[in-house]
Short mmCIF file of the C-alpha atoms (twelve columns), coordinates in Angstrom:
data_MODEL
# 
_entry.id   MODEL 
# 
loop_
_atom_site.group_PDB 
_atom_site.id 
_atom_site.type_symbol 
_atom_site.label_atom_id 
_atom_site.label_alt_id 
_atom_site.label_comp_id 
_atom_site.label_asym_id 
_atom_site.label_seq_id 
_atom_site.Cartn_x 
_atom_site.Cartn_y 
_atom_site.Cartn_z 
_atom_site.pdbx_PDB_model_num 
ATOM 1   C CA . MET A 1   143.686 150.837 79.515 1 
ATOM 2   C CA . HIS A 2   140.601 151.699 77.489 1 
ATOM 3   C CA . ILE A 3   142.481 151.320 74.177 1 
ATOM 4   C CA . PHE A 4   143.646 147.840 75.103 1 
ATOM 5   C CA . SER A 5   140.128 146.723 76.047 1 
ATOM 6   C CA . SER A 6   138.768 148.264 72.830 1 
ATOM 7   C CA . LEU A 7   141.467 146.484 70.785 1 
ATOM 8   C CA . TYR A 8   140.673 143.160 72.551 1 
ATOM 9   C CA . ASN A 9   136.998 143.594 71.838 1 
ATOM 10  C CA . LEU A 10  137.650 144.468 68.211 1 
ATOM 11  C CA . LEU A 11  139.759 141.327 67.715 1 
ATOM 12  C CA . PHE A 12  137.884 138.832 69.875 1 
ATOM 13  C CA . ASP A 13  134.480 140.178 70.886 1 
ATOM 14  C CA . GLN A 14  133.197 142.248 67.988 1 
ATOM 15  C CA . LYS A 15  129.630 142.312 69.180 1 
ATOM 16  C CA . THR A 16  130.671 144.125 72.377 1 
ATOM 17  C CA . PHE A 17  133.000 146.463 70.485 1 
ATOM 18  C CA . PHE A 18  130.243 147.699 68.069 1 
ATOM 19  C CA . SER A 19  127.341 147.579 70.581 1 
ATOM 20  C CA . GLY A 20  129.335 149.386 73.194 1 
ATOM 21  C CA . ASN A 21  131.133 152.627 72.570 1 
ATOM 22  C CA . ALA A 22  132.827 152.056 69.197 1 
ATOM 23  C CA . PRO A 23  134.173 155.425 68.025 1 
ATOM 24  C CA . SER A 24  132.004 157.035 65.404 1 
ATOM 25  C CA . GLY A 25  133.326 158.841 62.365 1 
ATOM 26  C CA . LEU A 26  136.349 158.138 60.177 1 
ATOM 27  C CA . LYS A 27  139.131 159.431 62.348 1 
ATOM 28  C CA . ILE A 28  140.057 156.143 63.995 1 
ATOM 29  C CA . PRO A 29  139.527 153.962 60.879 1 
ATOM 30  C CA . ILE A 30  141.714 156.283 58.795 1 
ATOM 31  C CA . LEU A 31  144.398 156.141 61.558 1 
ATOM 32  C CA . VAL A 32  144.132 152.349 61.779 1 
ATOM 33  C CA . THR A 33  144.340 151.980 57.981 1 
ATOM 34  C CA . ALA A 34  147.352 154.270 57.850 1 
ATOM 35  C CA . LEU A 35  149.033 152.238 60.542 1 
ATOM 36  C CA . TYR A 36  148.293 149.100 58.511 1 
ATOM 37  C CA . ALA A 37  149.643 150.689 55.373 1 
ATOM 38  C CA . VAL A 38  152.907 151.574 57.124 1 
ATOM 39  C CA . VAL A 39  153.201 148.043 58.675 1 
ATOM 40  C CA . SER A 40  152.445 146.542 55.230 1 
ATOM 41  C CA . ALA A 41  155.103 148.630 53.590 1 
ATOM 42  C CA . LEU A 42  157.717 147.880 56.241 1 
ATOM 43  C CA . VAL A 43  157.114 144.084 56.148 1 
ATOM 44  C CA . SER A 44  157.312 144.163 52.356 1 
ATOM 45  C CA . ILE A 45  160.852 145.543 52.424 1 
ATOM 46  C CA . PRO A 46  162.605 142.173 53.069 1 
ATOM 47  C CA . LEU A 47  160.633 140.540 50.310 1 
ATOM 48  C CA . LEU A 48  161.320 143.432 47.973 1 
ATOM 49  C CA . SER A 49  164.983 143.221 48.853 1 
ATOM 50  C CA . GLU A 50  165.070 139.599 47.685 1 
ATOM 51  C CA . ALA A 51  163.463 140.592 44.407 1 
ATOM 52  C CA . ALA A 52  165.821 143.554 43.982 1 
ATOM 53  C CA . ALA A 53  168.815 141.314 44.376 1 
ATOM 54  C CA . LEU A 54  167.844 139.656 41.074 1 
ATOM 55  C CA . VAL A 55  168.179 142.786 39.053 1 
ATOM 56  C CA . PRO A 56  171.040 145.149 38.317 1 
ATOM 57  C CA . ALA A 57  172.153 147.179 41.364 1 
ATOM 58  C CA . GLU A 58  171.074 150.544 39.906 1 
ATOM 59  C CA . LEU A 59  167.447 149.286 39.639 1 
ATOM 60  C CA . SER A 60  167.244 147.657 43.122 1 
ATOM 61  C CA . GLY A 61  166.452 150.985 44.872 1 
ATOM 62  C CA . ILE A 62  163.719 151.783 42.382 1 
ATOM 63  C CA . ILE A 63  162.156 148.358 42.888 1 
ATOM 64  C CA . ILE A 64  162.152 148.681 46.672 1 
ATOM 65  C CA . GLY A 65  160.878 152.299 46.619 1 
ATOM 66  C CA . THR A 66  158.159 151.528 44.151 1 
ATOM 67  C CA . GLY A 67  157.089 148.476 46.141 1 
ATOM 68  C CA . VAL A 68  156.920 150.444 49.415 1 
ATOM 69  C CA . VAL A 69  154.880 153.302 47.853 1 
ATOM 70  C CA . SER A 70  152.654 150.702 46.207 1 
ATOM 71  C CA . SER A 71  152.034 149.055 49.543 1 
ATOM 72  C CA . LEU A 72  151.137 152.362 51.111 1 
ATOM 73  C CA . ILE A 73  148.732 153.371 48.372 1 
ATOM 74  C CA . GLY A 74  147.401 149.849 47.948 1 
ATOM 75  C CA . ALA A 75  146.175 149.672 51.557 1 
ATOM 76  C CA . PHE A 76  143.966 152.667 51.087 1 
ATOM 77  C CA . ILE A 77  142.740 151.611 47.634 1 
ATOM 78  C CA . SER A 78  141.774 148.141 48.912 1 
ATOM 79  C CA . TRP A 79  140.018 149.743 51.869 1 
ATOM 80  C CA . VAL A 80  137.857 151.836 49.589 1 
ATOM 81  C CA . PHE A 81  137.325 148.978 47.074 1 
ATOM 82  C CA . VAL A 82  136.122 146.554 49.826 1 
ATOM 83  C CA . SER A 83  133.954 149.271 51.292 1 
ATOM 84  C CA . VAL A 84  132.272 149.852 47.924 1 
ATOM 85  C CA . LEU A 85  131.714 146.159 47.499 1 
ATOM 86  C CA . PHE A 86  130.023 145.914 50.918 1 
ATOM 87  C CA . PHE A 87  128.071 149.071 50.418 1 
ATOM 88  C CA . ALA A 88  126.721 147.691 47.163 1 
ATOM 89  C CA . CYS A 89  125.661 144.454 48.820 1 
ATOM 90  C CA . LEU A 90  124.094 146.303 51.703 1 
ATOM 91  C CA . LYS A 91  122.093 148.548 49.449 1 
ATOM 92  C CA . PHE A 92  121.038 146.008 46.792 1 
ATOM 93  C CA . ILE A 93  120.603 142.852 48.954 1 
ATOM 94  C CA . GLY A 94  119.766 144.356 52.351 1 
ATOM 95  C CA . TYR A 95  118.138 147.644 51.215 1 
ATOM 96  C CA . ALA A 96  120.115 149.250 54.043 1 
ATOM 97  C CA . ALA A 97  119.651 152.870 55.001 1 
ATOM 98  C CA . CYS A 98  123.229 153.461 55.965 1 
ATOM 99  C CA . SER A 99  125.792 155.853 54.529 1 
ATOM 100 C CA . PHE A 100 128.970 155.001 52.663 1 
ATOM 101 C CA . LYS A 101 130.889 156.761 55.483 1 
ATOM 102 C CA . ASP A 102 129.505 154.239 57.995 1 
ATOM 103 C CA . VAL A 103 130.481 151.310 55.772 1 
ATOM 104 C CA . LEU A 104 133.918 152.817 55.207 1 
ATOM 105 C CA . ALA A 105 134.403 153.150 58.950 1 
ATOM 106 C CA . VAL A 106 133.556 149.530 59.639 1 
ATOM 107 C CA . CYS A 107 135.768 148.262 56.872 1 
ATOM 108 C CA . GLY A 108 138.598 150.460 58.266 1 
ATOM 109 C CA . TYR A 109 138.591 148.484 61.526 1 
ATOM 110 C CA . VAL A 110 139.450 145.323 59.612 1 
ATOM 111 C CA . SER A 111 142.820 146.972 58.939 1 
ATOM 112 C CA . VAL A 112 143.910 145.848 62.422 1 
ATOM 113 C CA . ILE A 113 143.414 142.217 61.453 1 
ATOM 114 C CA . SER A 114 145.102 142.834 58.086 1 
ATOM 115 C CA . GLY A 115 148.097 144.323 59.911 1 
ATOM 116 C CA . ILE A 116 148.354 141.226 62.019 1 
ATOM 117 C CA . SER A 117 148.145 139.123 58.854 1 
ATOM 118 C CA . ALA A 118 150.960 141.129 57.198 1 
ATOM 119 C CA . VAL A 119 153.277 140.646 60.209 1 
ATOM 120 C CA . LEU A 120 152.580 136.911 60.412 1 
ATOM 121 C CA . THR A 121 153.124 136.497 56.698 1 
ATOM 122 C CA . VAL A 122 156.523 138.116 56.836 1 
ATOM 123 C CA . LEU A 123 157.456 135.989 59.857 1 
ATOM 124 C CA . VAL A 124 156.557 132.881 57.826 1 
ATOM 125 C CA . TRP A 125 158.891 134.161 55.068 1 
ATOM 126 C CA . PHE A 126 161.752 134.570 57.589 1 
ATOM 127 C CA . ILE A 127 161.434 130.919 58.413 1 
ATOM 128 C CA . GLY A 128 161.827 130.040 54.786 1 
ATOM 129 C CA . PRO A 129 160.112 130.327 51.457 1 
ATOM 130 C CA . ALA A 130 156.534 129.390 52.105 1 
ATOM 131 C CA . PRO A 131 154.428 127.375 49.681 1 
ATOM 132 C CA . ALA A 132 151.763 129.403 47.982 1 
ATOM 133 C CA . VAL A 133 149.103 127.096 49.507 1 
ATOM 134 C CA . LEU A 134 150.252 128.012 53.055 1 
ATOM 135 C CA . LEU A 135 150.042 131.689 52.283 1 
ATOM 136 C CA . VAL A 136 146.577 131.385 50.822 1 
ATOM 137 C CA . VAL A 137 145.406 129.358 53.825 1 
ATOM 138 C CA . LEU A 138 146.788 132.052 56.060 1 
ATOM 139 C CA . GLU A 139 144.985 134.689 54.048 1 
ATOM 140 C CA . LEU A 140 141.709 132.769 54.277 1 
ATOM 141 C CA . VAL A 141 142.044 132.382 58.054 1 
ATOM 142 C CA . PHE A 142 142.375 136.169 58.416 1 
ATOM 143 C CA . LEU A 143 139.497 136.683 56.033 1 
ATOM 144 C CA . LEU A 144 137.338 134.495 58.281 1 
ATOM 145 C CA . TRP A 145 138.565 136.422 61.296 1 
ATOM 146 C CA . SER A 146 137.291 139.612 59.592 1 
ATOM 147 C CA . VAL A 147 133.767 138.368 58.995 1 
ATOM 148 C CA . PRO A 148 132.504 139.048 62.511 1 
ATOM 149 C CA . VAL A 149 133.932 142.580 62.367 1 
ATOM 150 C CA . TRP A 150 131.920 143.211 59.251 1 
ATOM 151 C CA . TYR A 151 128.807 141.483 60.453 1 
ATOM 152 C CA . PHE A 152 128.532 143.163 63.831 1 
ATOM 153 C CA . GLY A 153 129.850 146.514 62.509 1 
ATOM 154 C CA . PHE A 154 127.285 146.658 59.740 1 
ATOM 155 C CA . SER A 155 124.582 145.461 62.160 1 
ATOM 156 C CA . ALA A 156 125.405 148.429 64.378 1 
ATOM 157 C CA . VAL A 157 125.180 150.995 61.552 1 
ATOM 158 C CA . CYS A 158 122.546 149.505 59.244 1 
ATOM 159 C CA . ASP A 159 118.948 148.455 59.708 1 
ATOM 160 C CA . VAL A 160 119.182 145.115 57.919 1 
ATOM 161 C CA . PRO A 161 117.555 141.927 59.243 1 
ATOM 162 C CA . ALA A 162 120.000 139.293 60.434 1 
ATOM 163 C CA . LYS A 163 119.247 136.800 57.646 1 
ATOM 164 C CA . LYS A 164 119.889 139.436 54.996 1 
ATOM 165 C CA . MET A 165 122.934 140.779 56.909 1 
ATOM 166 C CA . ARG A 166 124.549 137.290 56.732 1 
ATOM 167 C CA . VAL A 167 124.066 137.324 52.927 1 
ATOM 168 C CA . CYS A 168 125.402 140.882 52.662 1 
ATOM 169 C CA . VAL A 169 128.563 139.872 54.452 1 
ATOM 170 C CA . ALA A 170 128.893 136.424 52.889 1 
ATOM 171 C CA . VAL A 171 128.771 137.611 49.192 1 
ATOM 172 C CA . PRO A 172 131.825 139.831 49.390 1 
ATOM 173 C CA . ALA A 173 133.707 137.440 51.741 1 
ATOM 174 C CA . VAL A 174 133.158 134.547 49.303 1 
ATOM 175 C CA . LEU A 175 134.265 136.784 46.388 1 
ATOM 176 C CA . MET A 176 137.428 137.638 48.313 1 
ATOM 177 C CA . ALA A 177 138.107 133.988 49.118 1 
ATOM 178 C CA . ALA A 178 137.558 133.098 45.439 1 
ATOM 179 C CA . VAL A 179 140.094 135.769 44.376 1 
ATOM 180 C CA . SER A 180 142.621 134.297 46.848 1 
ATOM 181 C CA . LEU A 181 142.015 130.772 45.504 1 
ATOM 182 C CA . LEU A 182 142.284 131.929 41.911 1 
ATOM 183 C CA . SER A 183 145.560 133.616 42.697 1 
ATOM 184 C CA . LEU A 184 146.787 130.235 44.060 1 
ATOM 185 C CA . ILE A 185 145.784 128.560 40.860 1 
ATOM 186 C CA . GLY A 186 147.518 131.221 38.790 1 
ATOM 187 C CA . ALA A 187 150.725 130.949 40.862 1 
# 
């Protein structure tokens, strides 16, 4: 029952999750990110199958395999990249005295929300081809859901005042939202 209450707190009461007994270290965030990577790869298979149907049959397996491996690796690369972005903001804006390992752990917990986002996105695709605007809105909603995880997580591991912490979390979040919106414009 402890795992379900921790999951509930992570998703809906982040302050309690991080102020209570959030697991320390990287073991759980690595496990969560690996689970997200697998879910992301699995939910990409139907979409990759549609793309593979457009090429000669001998290339379809390569397209699906490459896409699945890319999803697996991409989940870990994005985890590290987002962690570096937050770490830089915490160090340069907030002058935080936290380690990169702590930041990496907090960002790893966001993989739970990203996994839910991946599943909902594929469910939308099963209903029918979704407009790019809908997918970007869905992505932005999950980005906003991630903000309290970052805020309370970094507050628990860093010694940054609340005003600076809001800026340290807002800058990367705004950058991620801008990238999502730019991808919509490019689509």
